[in-house]
Amino acid sequence: MQQIKKNIRILFIARTIRLFAYGFISVILVLYLAAIGLKEYEIGVLLTLTLLGDVVISFWITTNADNFSRRKMLIAGSILMAAGGFIFVLTDNYIILVLTAAIGVISPSGKEIGPFLSIEQSALSELVPTKALPGVFAWYNLAGSFSTAIGALCAGWGAQLLQKEGLTNILTYKIILAIYGLIGLMLLILFRVLTNQVEVPKTTDTAKTISRFGLHSSKKIVIKLSALFALDAFAGGFILQSIFAYWFYLKFNVNTGSIGSIFFAANLIAGISSLYAIKIAGRLGLIKTMVFTHLPSNVLLLLVPLMPNLPSAIAMLLLRFSISQMDVPTRQTYTIIAVNKDERSAASGITSIARSIGASISPSLGVIFLASPALINLPFFFAGGLKIIYDIWLYHSFKEIKDGQEIGVKRTKVT
């Protein structure tokens, strides 16, 4: 029992410092790329390749983690994260930056990227009972949201303070990128301490049935969920946190400190709201909770660019964040419990990869839209409209599931 608690603490600490790093870098990433002279379309290409590279790396790591070693794959992801941060510091050569973005682990959104989430949640599913997973995942997401919020706040105001001390914008941003790389090394040390209890128990039958993609009897539902999540992520790619930050800068001339404060509040609110999602899921079920909270948040997203001034735009954004992330712990729980234990890393990884693929194209378009005053609000309209389509499609596909039946079932029928 003591070893189990130790492993859970390590996974939560890793989640906390990693999401701090993601929030930390997301505020300044696009600003840094613009400061070193990249054009909007070049930034868009780099962001797209960041997400596409994540697809390839994460696919290989997560689909092999259950068979090889979850712990070793987490260490590999940490090395890629550290390398990404340090190489961005050492060069402003566009080709090298593009290659680094494709191979390393760099988060332009302030949200999870890389193989960590899928493997950590699969590890947690070995350490806690199935019925406790929604609550554990809610706290896991809360820790991440708080850390992202603090990271965004520290990066925004830290950059502004350093600039007031006489440091150039570029040097300030490179300091933040170096800290990002150091956090990658901290993760490596943490994951080395994990024990074999985070690994999936191996059996003779499991070894015979696992396919090369880490799945066997759950392929159908994983494909269905992957298609849905890809659409949602494609929509979300138009409004990555880095793009959101750049939009506030262009439209309202907001400084980095204020941008950091905005996303501190937004992520803080989002994290707290995830706890309420578990209570709602207990009454409505996982799927209905995902849809009934996500749909109105996307209506609010459509309203953000229509606000006449900065305070009202911020207010609408915060209202949107108060419900927009309530689908996250329920979605993650559903993905884990809908498949067998020996498929969990692969299923979570493949659905996460589908999200990365979906999100890989839209940032290029979003940044291009921001370059034109006439089109600057289009990313919000594309994102909100497509996310509403996703909500309707999700509900239609799973509406036959009775409330509460998701928890503890082996398999779910897909319509």
Short mmCIF file of C-alpha atoms in Angstrom, two decimals:
data_model
loop_
_atom_site.label_atom_id
_atom_site.label_comp_id
_atom_site.label_asym_id
_atom_site.label_seq_id
_atom_site.Cartn_x
_atom_site.Cartn_y
_atom_site.Cartn_z
CA MET A 1 0.00 0.00 0.00
CA GLN A 2 2.85 2.39 0.82
CA GLN A 3 4.44 1.77 -2.59
CA ILE A 4 1.10 2.39 -4.32
CA LYS A 5 0.72 5.74 -2.56
CA LYS A 6 4.30 6.62 -3.47
CA ASN A 7 3.67 5.90 -7.15
CA ILE A 8 0.46 7.95 -7.13
CA ARG A 9 2.28 10.90 -5.54
CA ILE A 10 5.03 10.72 -8.16
CA LEU A 11 2.53 10.68 -11.02
CA PHE A 12 0.67 13.67 -9.58
CA ILE A 13 3.91 15.61 -9.00
CA ALA A 14 5.02 14.84 -12.56
CA ARG A 15 1.69 16.05 -13.89
CA THR A 16 1.93 19.22 -11.81
CA ILE A 17 5.41 20.34 -12.87
CA ARG A 18 4.88 19.31 -16.50
CA LEU A 19 1.69 21.34 -16.87
CA PHE A 20 3.43 24.26 -15.16
CA ALA A 21 6.03 24.05 -17.93
CA TYR A 22 3.35 23.84 -20.63
CA GLY A 23 1.53 26.90 -19.29
CA PHE A 24 4.88 28.64 -18.83
CA ILE A 25 5.91 28.25 -22.47
CA SER A 26 2.51 28.72 -24.10
CA VAL A 27 2.29 32.42 -23.20
CA ILE A 28 5.58 33.33 -24.91
CA LEU A 29 6.05 30.72 -27.66
CA VAL A 30 4.41 32.56 -30.56
CA LEU A 31 5.72 35.88 -29.26
CA TYR A 32 9.25 34.43 -29.24
CA LEU A 33 8.95 33.05 -32.76
CA ALA A 34 7.68 36.43 -33.98
CA ALA A 35 10.48 38.23 -32.10
CA ILE A 36 13.21 36.23 -33.86
CA GLY A 37 11.75 37.28 -37.19
CA LEU A 38 9.51 34.43 -38.32
CA LYS A 39 6.54 35.33 -40.49
CA GLU A 40 3.00 34.30 -39.60
CA TYR A 41 2.89 31.43 -42.08
CA GLU A 42 6.27 30.15 -40.84
CA ILE A 43 4.99 30.19 -37.26
CA GLY A 44 1.86 28.35 -38.36
CA VAL A 45 3.91 25.67 -40.12
CA LEU A 46 6.12 25.23 -37.05
CA LEU A 47 3.11 24.86 -34.74
CA THR A 48 1.56 22.34 -37.12
CA LEU A 49 4.77 20.30 -37.27
CA THR A 50 5.00 20.44 -33.49
CA LEU A 51 1.68 18.64 -33.28
CA LEU A 52 2.35 16.29 -36.21
CA GLY A 53 5.68 15.28 -34.71
CA ASP A 54 3.89 14.59 -31.45
CA VAL A 55 1.61 12.20 -33.35
CA VAL A 56 4.48 10.05 -34.58
CA ILE A 57 6.44 10.01 -31.33
CA SER A 58 3.40 9.49 -29.10
CA PHE A 59 1.99 6.76 -31.35
CA TRP A 60 5.11 4.66 -31.10
CA ILE A 61 5.63 5.24 -27.38
CA THR A 62 2.06 4.72 -26.20
CA THR A 63 1.29 1.68 -28.36
CA ASN A 64 4.40 -0.06 -27.04
CA ALA A 65 4.25 1.11 -23.42
CA ASP A 66 2.02 -1.68 -22.08
CA ASN A 67 4.12 -4.40 -23.70
CA PHE A 68 7.55 -2.85 -23.16
CA SER A 69 7.57 -0.60 -20.07
CA ARG A 70 5.40 2.35 -19.10
CA ARG A 71 8.17 3.68 -16.87
CA LYS A 72 10.85 3.59 -19.57
CA MET A 73 8.55 5.21 -22.11
CA LEU A 74 7.83 8.07 -19.68
CA ILE A 75 11.58 8.57 -19.29
CA ALA A 76 11.96 8.69 -23.09
CA GLY A 77 9.26 11.39 -23.28
CA SER A 78 11.09 13.42 -20.61
CA ILE A 79 14.29 13.37 -22.64
CA LEU A 80 12.42 14.64 -25.72
CA MET A 81 10.83 17.43 -23.67
CA ALA A 82 14.18 18.58 -22.27
CA ALA A 83 15.79 18.46 -25.70
CA GLY A 84 12.99 20.54 -27.20
CA GLY A 85 13.40 23.35 -24.68
CA PHE A 86 17.19 23.52 -24.80
CA ILE A 87 17.48 23.43 -28.61
CA PHE A 88 14.99 26.29 -28.93
CA VAL A 89 17.30 28.27 -26.64
CA LEU A 90 20.48 27.47 -28.54
CA THR A 91 19.40 28.35 -32.09
CA ASP A 92 17.03 30.52 -34.08
CA ASN A 93 17.70 28.63 -37.33
CA TYR A 94 14.27 27.93 -38.79
CA ILE A 95 15.11 24.47 -40.16
CA ILE A 96 16.53 23.31 -36.84
CA LEU A 97 13.56 24.76 -34.96
CA VAL A 98 11.14 22.94 -37.28
CA LEU A 99 12.98 19.64 -36.82
CA THR A 100 13.07 20.16 -33.06
CA ALA A 101 9.38 20.99 -32.98
CA ALA A 102 8.63 17.79 -34.91
CA ILE A 103 10.81 15.48 -32.81
CA GLY A 104 10.81 17.09 -29.38
CA VAL A 105 7.95 17.65 -26.94
CA ILE A 106 6.88 21.31 -27.10
CA SER A 107 3.41 22.43 -26.00
CA PRO A 108 2.03 25.45 -27.89
CA SER A 109 -1.39 25.10 -26.29
CA GLY A 110 -0.66 25.01 -22.57
CA LYS A 111 -2.29 21.57 -22.56
CA GLU A 112 -0.98 18.03 -22.56
CA ILE A 113 1.22 16.99 -25.44
CA GLY A 114 3.44 13.95 -25.89
CA PRO A 115 2.97 10.44 -24.48
CA PHE A 116 2.74 11.36 -20.79
CA LEU A 117 -1.02 11.65 -20.24
CA SER A 118 -1.96 8.30 -21.76
CA ILE A 119 0.70 6.31 -19.94
CA GLU A 120 0.20 8.08 -16.60
CA GLN A 121 -3.55 7.48 -16.64
CA SER A 122 -3.04 3.84 -17.56
CA ALA A 123 -0.61 3.57 -14.65
CA LEU A 124 -3.13 5.18 -12.31
CA SER A 125 -5.75 2.66 -13.43
CA GLU A 126 -3.46 -0.07 -12.03
CA LEU A 127 -3.11 1.72 -8.71
CA VAL A 128 -6.73 2.68 -7.87
CA PRO A 129 -10.10 0.86 -8.14
CA THR A 130 -12.10 1.41 -11.35
CA LYS A 131 -14.98 3.14 -9.58
CA ALA A 132 -12.55 5.66 -8.08
CA LEU A 133 -11.05 6.60 -11.45
CA PRO A 134 -13.37 9.53 -12.30
CA GLY A 135 -12.55 11.22 -9.00
CA VAL A 136 -8.83 10.52 -9.31
CA PHE A 137 -8.80 11.85 -12.88
CA ALA A 138 -10.71 14.94 -11.76
CA TRP A 139 -8.05 15.75 -9.17
CA TYR A 140 -5.35 14.83 -11.68
CA ASN A 141 -6.81 17.37 -14.13
CA LEU A 142 -7.30 19.92 -11.37
CA ALA A 143 -3.59 19.66 -10.50
CA GLY A 144 -2.76 20.17 -14.16
CA SER A 145 -5.07 23.14 -14.60
CA PHE A 146 -3.75 24.88 -11.50
CA SER A 147 -0.19 24.31 -12.66
CA THR A 148 -0.92 25.56 -16.17
CA ALA A 149 -2.52 28.66 -14.64
CA ILE A 150 0.47 29.34 -12.39
CA GLY A 151 2.88 28.68 -15.25
CA ALA A 152 1.09 31.16 -17.50
CA LEU A 153 1.06 33.77 -14.73
CA CYS A 154 4.75 33.31 -13.93
CA ALA A 155 5.80 33.45 -17.59
CA GLY A 156 3.71 36.53 -18.36
CA TRP A 157 4.78 38.65 -15.40
CA GLY A 158 8.27 37.15 -15.25
CA ALA A 159 8.93 38.17 -18.84
CA GLN A 160 7.63 41.66 -18.18
CA LEU A 161 9.77 42.10 -15.05
CA LEU A 162 12.91 40.87 -16.81
CA GLN A 163 12.25 43.25 -19.69
CA LYS A 164 11.90 46.14 -17.24
CA GLU A 165 15.32 45.20 -15.88
CA GLY A 166 16.77 45.81 -19.32
CA LEU A 167 16.78 42.33 -20.85
CA THR A 168 15.71 42.09 -24.47
CA ASN A 169 12.47 40.33 -25.37
CA ILE A 170 14.35 37.50 -27.06
CA LEU A 171 16.68 36.89 -24.11
CA THR A 172 13.72 36.92 -21.74
CA TYR A 173 11.88 34.33 -23.81
CA LYS A 174 15.00 32.15 -24.02
CA ILE A 175 15.26 32.10 -20.22
CA ILE A 176 11.71 30.75 -20.08
CA LEU A 177 12.54 28.11 -22.71
CA ALA A 178 15.62 27.04 -20.71
CA ILE A 179 13.48 26.57 -17.59
CA TYR A 180 11.14 24.44 -19.72
CA GLY A 181 14.08 22.21 -20.65
CA LEU A 182 15.15 21.90 -17.01
CA ILE A 183 11.67 20.74 -16.04
CA GLY A 184 12.01 17.98 -18.64
CA LEU A 185 15.10 16.77 -16.77
CA MET A 186 13.19 16.91 -13.48
CA LEU A 187 10.56 14.63 -14.97
CA LEU A 188 13.23 12.15 -16.01
CA ILE A 189 14.42 11.90 -12.39
CA LEU A 190 10.88 11.46 -11.08
CA PHE A 191 9.95 8.69 -13.51
CA ARG A 192 13.07 6.73 -12.63
CA VAL A 193 11.70 6.36 -9.09
CA LEU A 194 8.45 4.66 -10.19
CA THR A 195 8.10 0.96 -9.32
CA ASN A 196 6.84 -1.99 -11.36
CA GLN A 197 3.36 -1.55 -9.84
CA VAL A 198 2.61 0.97 -12.61
CA GLU A 199 3.12 -1.73 -15.25
CA VAL A 200 0.32 -3.90 -16.63
CA PRO A 201 0.43 -7.51 -15.36
CA LYS A 202 1.61 -9.76 -18.19
CA THR A 203 -0.12 -13.07 -19.01
CA THR A 204 0.41 -15.65 -21.72
CA ASP A 205 -3.00 -14.89 -23.26
CA THR A 206 -2.27 -11.17 -23.37
CA ALA A 207 0.98 -11.67 -25.21
CA LYS A 208 -0.80 -13.75 -27.84
CA THR A 209 -3.69 -11.38 -28.47
CA ILE A 210 -2.02 -7.96 -28.51
CA SER A 211 -1.70 -6.54 -32.02
CA ARG A 212 1.11 -4.36 -33.24
CA PHE A 213 -0.97 -1.29 -32.31
CA GLY A 214 -1.47 -2.48 -28.75
CA LEU A 215 -5.16 -3.35 -29.26
CA HIS A 216 -7.17 -6.53 -29.79
CA SER A 217 -10.88 -6.68 -28.88
CA SER A 218 -11.43 -2.92 -28.46
CA LYS A 219 -10.49 -1.71 -31.93
CA LYS A 220 -14.02 -0.68 -32.93
CA ILE A 221 -14.74 1.62 -30.02
CA VAL A 222 -11.23 3.12 -30.14
CA ILE A 223 -11.67 3.97 -33.83
CA LYS A 224 -15.05 5.57 -33.13
CA LEU A 225 -13.76 7.63 -30.23
CA SER A 226 -10.66 8.62 -32.18
CA ALA A 227 -12.72 10.04 -35.04
CA LEU A 228 -14.83 12.06 -32.62
CA PHE A 229 -11.89 13.36 -30.61
CA ALA A 230 -10.01 14.28 -33.81
CA LEU A 231 -12.85 16.59 -34.86
CA ASP A 232 -12.94 18.22 -31.42
CA ALA A 233 -9.18 18.74 -31.46
CA PHE A 234 -9.20 20.10 -35.03
CA ALA A 235 -11.63 22.74 -33.82
CA GLY A 236 -9.54 23.43 -30.71
CA GLY A 237 -6.42 23.90 -32.82
CA PHE A 238 -7.80 27.22 -34.06
CA ILE A 239 -7.65 28.58 -30.51
CA LEU A 240 -4.49 27.16 -28.96
CA GLN A 241 -3.50 29.14 -25.87
CA SER A 242 -0.53 30.57 -27.77
CA ILE A 243 -2.86 31.74 -30.55
CA PHE A 244 -5.33 33.08 -28.00
CA ALA A 245 -2.52 35.05 -26.36
CA TYR A 246 -1.47 36.48 -29.72
CA TRP A 247 -5.11 37.43 -30.49
CA PHE A 248 -5.34 39.44 -27.25
CA TYR A 249 -2.05 41.12 -28.11
CA LEU A 250 -3.13 42.06 -31.64
CA LYS A 251 -6.71 43.08 -30.93
CA PHE A 252 -6.35 44.82 -27.57
CA ASN A 253 -2.56 45.43 -27.34
CA VAL A 254 -2.42 43.45 -24.08
CA ASN A 255 1.03 43.08 -22.48
CA THR A 256 2.53 39.72 -21.50
CA GLY A 257 1.82 40.21 -17.80
CA SER A 258 -1.87 40.78 -18.41
CA ILE A 259 -2.03 37.86 -20.84
CA GLY A 260 -0.48 35.63 -18.17
CA SER A 261 -3.06 36.85 -15.64
CA ILE A 262 -5.95 36.14 -18.03
CA PHE A 263 -4.87 32.55 -18.56
CA PHE A 264 -4.04 32.10 -14.89
CA ALA A 265 -7.66 32.88 -14.06
CA ALA A 266 -9.01 30.84 -16.99
CA ASN A 267 -7.08 27.68 -16.12
CA LEU A 268 -7.82 28.07 -12.43
CA ILE A 269 -11.55 28.22 -13.11
CA ALA A 270 -11.32 25.29 -15.53
CA GLY A 271 -9.52 23.15 -12.97
CA ILE A 272 -12.06 23.76 -10.23
CA SER A 273 -14.95 23.04 -12.60
CA SER A 274 -13.60 19.56 -13.36
CA LEU A 275 -14.44 18.48 -9.81
CA TYR A 276 -18.10 19.31 -10.36
CA ALA A 277 -18.08 17.16 -13.50
CA ILE A 278 -17.80 14.03 -11.33
CA LYS A 279 -20.96 14.89 -9.39
CA ILE A 280 -22.83 15.53 -12.62
CA ALA A 281 -21.52 12.27 -14.12
CA GLY A 282 -22.83 10.38 -11.10
CA ARG A 283 -26.34 11.51 -12.04
CA LEU A 284 -26.25 11.75 -15.82
CA GLY A 285 -23.51 9.32 -16.84
CA LEU A 286 -20.21 10.07 -18.54
CA ILE A 287 -21.40 10.70 -22.09
CA LYS A 288 -24.23 13.06 -21.19
CA THR A 289 -21.94 14.99 -18.86
CA MET A 290 -19.44 15.41 -21.69
CA VAL A 291 -22.08 16.75 -24.08
CA PHE A 292 -24.27 18.81 -21.75
CA THR A 293 -21.32 20.81 -20.40
CA HIS A 294 -19.29 21.09 -23.60
CA LEU A 295 -22.09 22.33 -25.88
CA PRO A 296 -22.94 25.56 -24.01
CA SER A 297 -19.23 26.32 -23.55
CA ASN A 298 -18.86 26.39 -27.32
CA VAL A 299 -21.72 28.84 -27.68
CA LEU A 300 -19.83 31.09 -25.25
CA LEU A 301 -16.68 30.66 -27.33
CA LEU A 302 -18.50 32.01 -30.38
CA LEU A 303 -19.40 35.11 -28.37
CA VAL A 304 -15.84 36.00 -27.24
CA PRO A 305 -14.79 37.89 -30.42
CA LEU A 306 -18.16 39.65 -30.56
CA MET A 307 -17.55 41.45 -27.27
CA PRO A 308 -17.03 45.22 -27.75
CA ASN A 309 -14.07 45.69 -25.39
CA LEU A 310 -11.33 43.89 -23.46
CA PRO A 311 -13.16 43.49 -20.11
CA SER A 312 -16.22 41.94 -21.73
CA ALA A 313 -14.07 39.64 -23.89
CA ILE A 314 -12.20 38.46 -20.78
CA ALA A 315 -15.46 37.95 -18.89
CA MET A 316 -16.90 35.83 -21.72
CA LEU A 317 -13.68 33.82 -21.94
CA LEU A 318 -13.71 33.10 -18.20
CA LEU A 319 -17.37 32.14 -18.33
CA ARG A 320 -16.56 29.75 -21.13
CA PHE A 321 -13.68 28.19 -19.14
CA SER A 322 -16.00 27.67 -16.18
CA ILE A 323 -17.62 24.76 -18.05
CA SER A 324 -15.40 24.02 -21.07
CA GLN A 325 -13.13 21.49 -19.33
CA MET A 326 -15.80 19.55 -17.45
CA ASP A 327 -15.80 16.95 -20.22
CA VAL A 328 -12.10 16.17 -19.76
CA PRO A 329 -12.08 13.79 -16.73
CA THR A 330 -15.25 12.09 -17.97
CA ARG A 331 -13.77 11.63 -21.45
CA GLN A 332 -10.53 10.25 -20.03
CA THR A 333 -12.37 7.88 -17.68
CA TYR A 334 -14.59 6.60 -20.47
CA THR A 335 -11.61 5.90 -22.73
CA ILE A 336 -9.84 3.92 -19.99
CA ILE A 337 -12.74 1.79 -18.75
CA ALA A 338 -14.17 0.98 -22.19
CA VAL A 339 -11.19 -1.26 -23.00
CA ASN A 340 -9.26 -4.10 -21.37
CA LYS A 341 -6.40 -3.41 -18.95
CA ASP A 342 -3.75 -4.51 -21.42
CA GLU A 343 -5.11 -2.06 -24.03
CA ARG A 344 -5.38 1.04 -21.87
CA SER A 345 -2.13 2.82 -22.76
CA ALA A 346 -2.68 2.03 -26.43
CA ALA A 347 -6.34 3.14 -26.41
CA SER A 348 -5.61 6.33 -24.53
CA GLY A 349 -2.57 6.94 -26.70
CA ILE A 350 -4.35 6.34 -30.01
CA THR A 351 -7.27 8.59 -29.08
CA SER A 352 -4.81 11.25 -27.90
CA ILE A 353 -2.88 10.87 -31.15
CA ALA A 354 -6.11 11.30 -33.08
CA ARG A 355 -6.57 14.55 -31.20
CA SER A 356 -3.04 15.63 -32.13
CA ILE A 357 -3.67 14.84 -35.80
CA GLY A 358 -6.92 16.77 -35.69
CA ALA A 359 -5.21 19.73 -34.07
CA SER A 360 -2.16 19.73 -36.33
CA ILE A 361 -3.63 21.52 -39.36
CA SER A 362 -5.82 24.20 -37.84
CA PRO A 363 -3.08 26.24 -36.06
CA SER A 364 -1.57 27.17 -39.44
CA LEU A 365 -4.93 28.49 -40.58
CA GLY A 366 -5.58 30.22 -37.27
CA VAL A 367 -2.31 32.16 -37.34
CA ILE A 368 -2.88 33.17 -40.98
CA PHE A 369 -6.32 34.53 -40.05
CA LEU A 370 -4.74 36.58 -37.26
CA ALA A 371 -2.50 38.28 -39.81
CA SER A 372 -5.55 39.95 -41.41
CA PRO A 373 -7.62 42.46 -39.41
CA ALA A 374 -10.69 41.45 -41.42
CA LEU A 375 -10.28 37.75 -40.52
CA ILE A 376 -8.90 38.03 -37.00
CA ASN A 377 -12.06 36.63 -35.38
CA LEU A 378 -12.50 33.65 -37.71
CA PRO A 379 -10.57 31.18 -35.49
CA PHE A 380 -13.26 31.53 -32.82
CA PHE A 381 -16.11 30.95 -35.26
CA PHE A 382 -14.48 27.89 -36.83
CA ALA A 383 -13.61 26.45 -33.42
CA GLY A 384 -17.02 27.03 -31.83
CA GLY A 385 -19.01 25.80 -34.83
CA LEU A 386 -17.00 22.59 -35.32
CA LYS A 387 -17.05 21.81 -31.60
CA ILE A 388 -20.84 22.06 -31.60
CA ILE A 389 -20.94 19.53 -34.46
CA TYR A 390 -18.70 17.25 -32.38
CA ASP A 391 -21.05 17.48 -29.39
CA ILE A 392 -24.07 16.55 -31.48
CA TRP A 393 -22.23 13.65 -33.16
CA LEU A 394 -20.99 12.32 -29.80
CA TYR A 395 -24.46 12.39 -28.27
CA HIS A 396 -26.04 10.71 -31.30
CA SER A 397 -23.39 7.95 -31.29
CA PHE A 398 -23.71 7.06 -27.61
CA LYS A 399 -27.20 8.20 -26.63
CA GLU A 400 -28.44 4.63 -26.15
CA ILE A 401 -26.15 4.09 -23.17
CA LYS A 402 -28.11 4.22 -19.93
CA ASP A 403 -27.06 6.63 -17.22
CA GLY A 404 -24.27 5.36 -15.05
CA GLN A 405 -23.68 2.15 -17.01
CA GLU A 406 -20.27 3.24 -18.22
CA ILE A 407 -18.49 2.71 -14.90
CA GLY A 408 -17.16 -0.79 -14.53
CA VAL A 409 -18.28 -2.26 -17.86
CA LYS A 410 -15.91 -4.32 -19.97
CA ARG A 411 -17.09 -3.17 -23.34
CA THR A 412 -19.52 -0.61 -24.71
CA LYS A 413 -21.65 -1.11 -27.79
CA VAL A 414 -20.97 1.49 -30.44
CA THR A 415 -23.80 2.64 -32.66
#
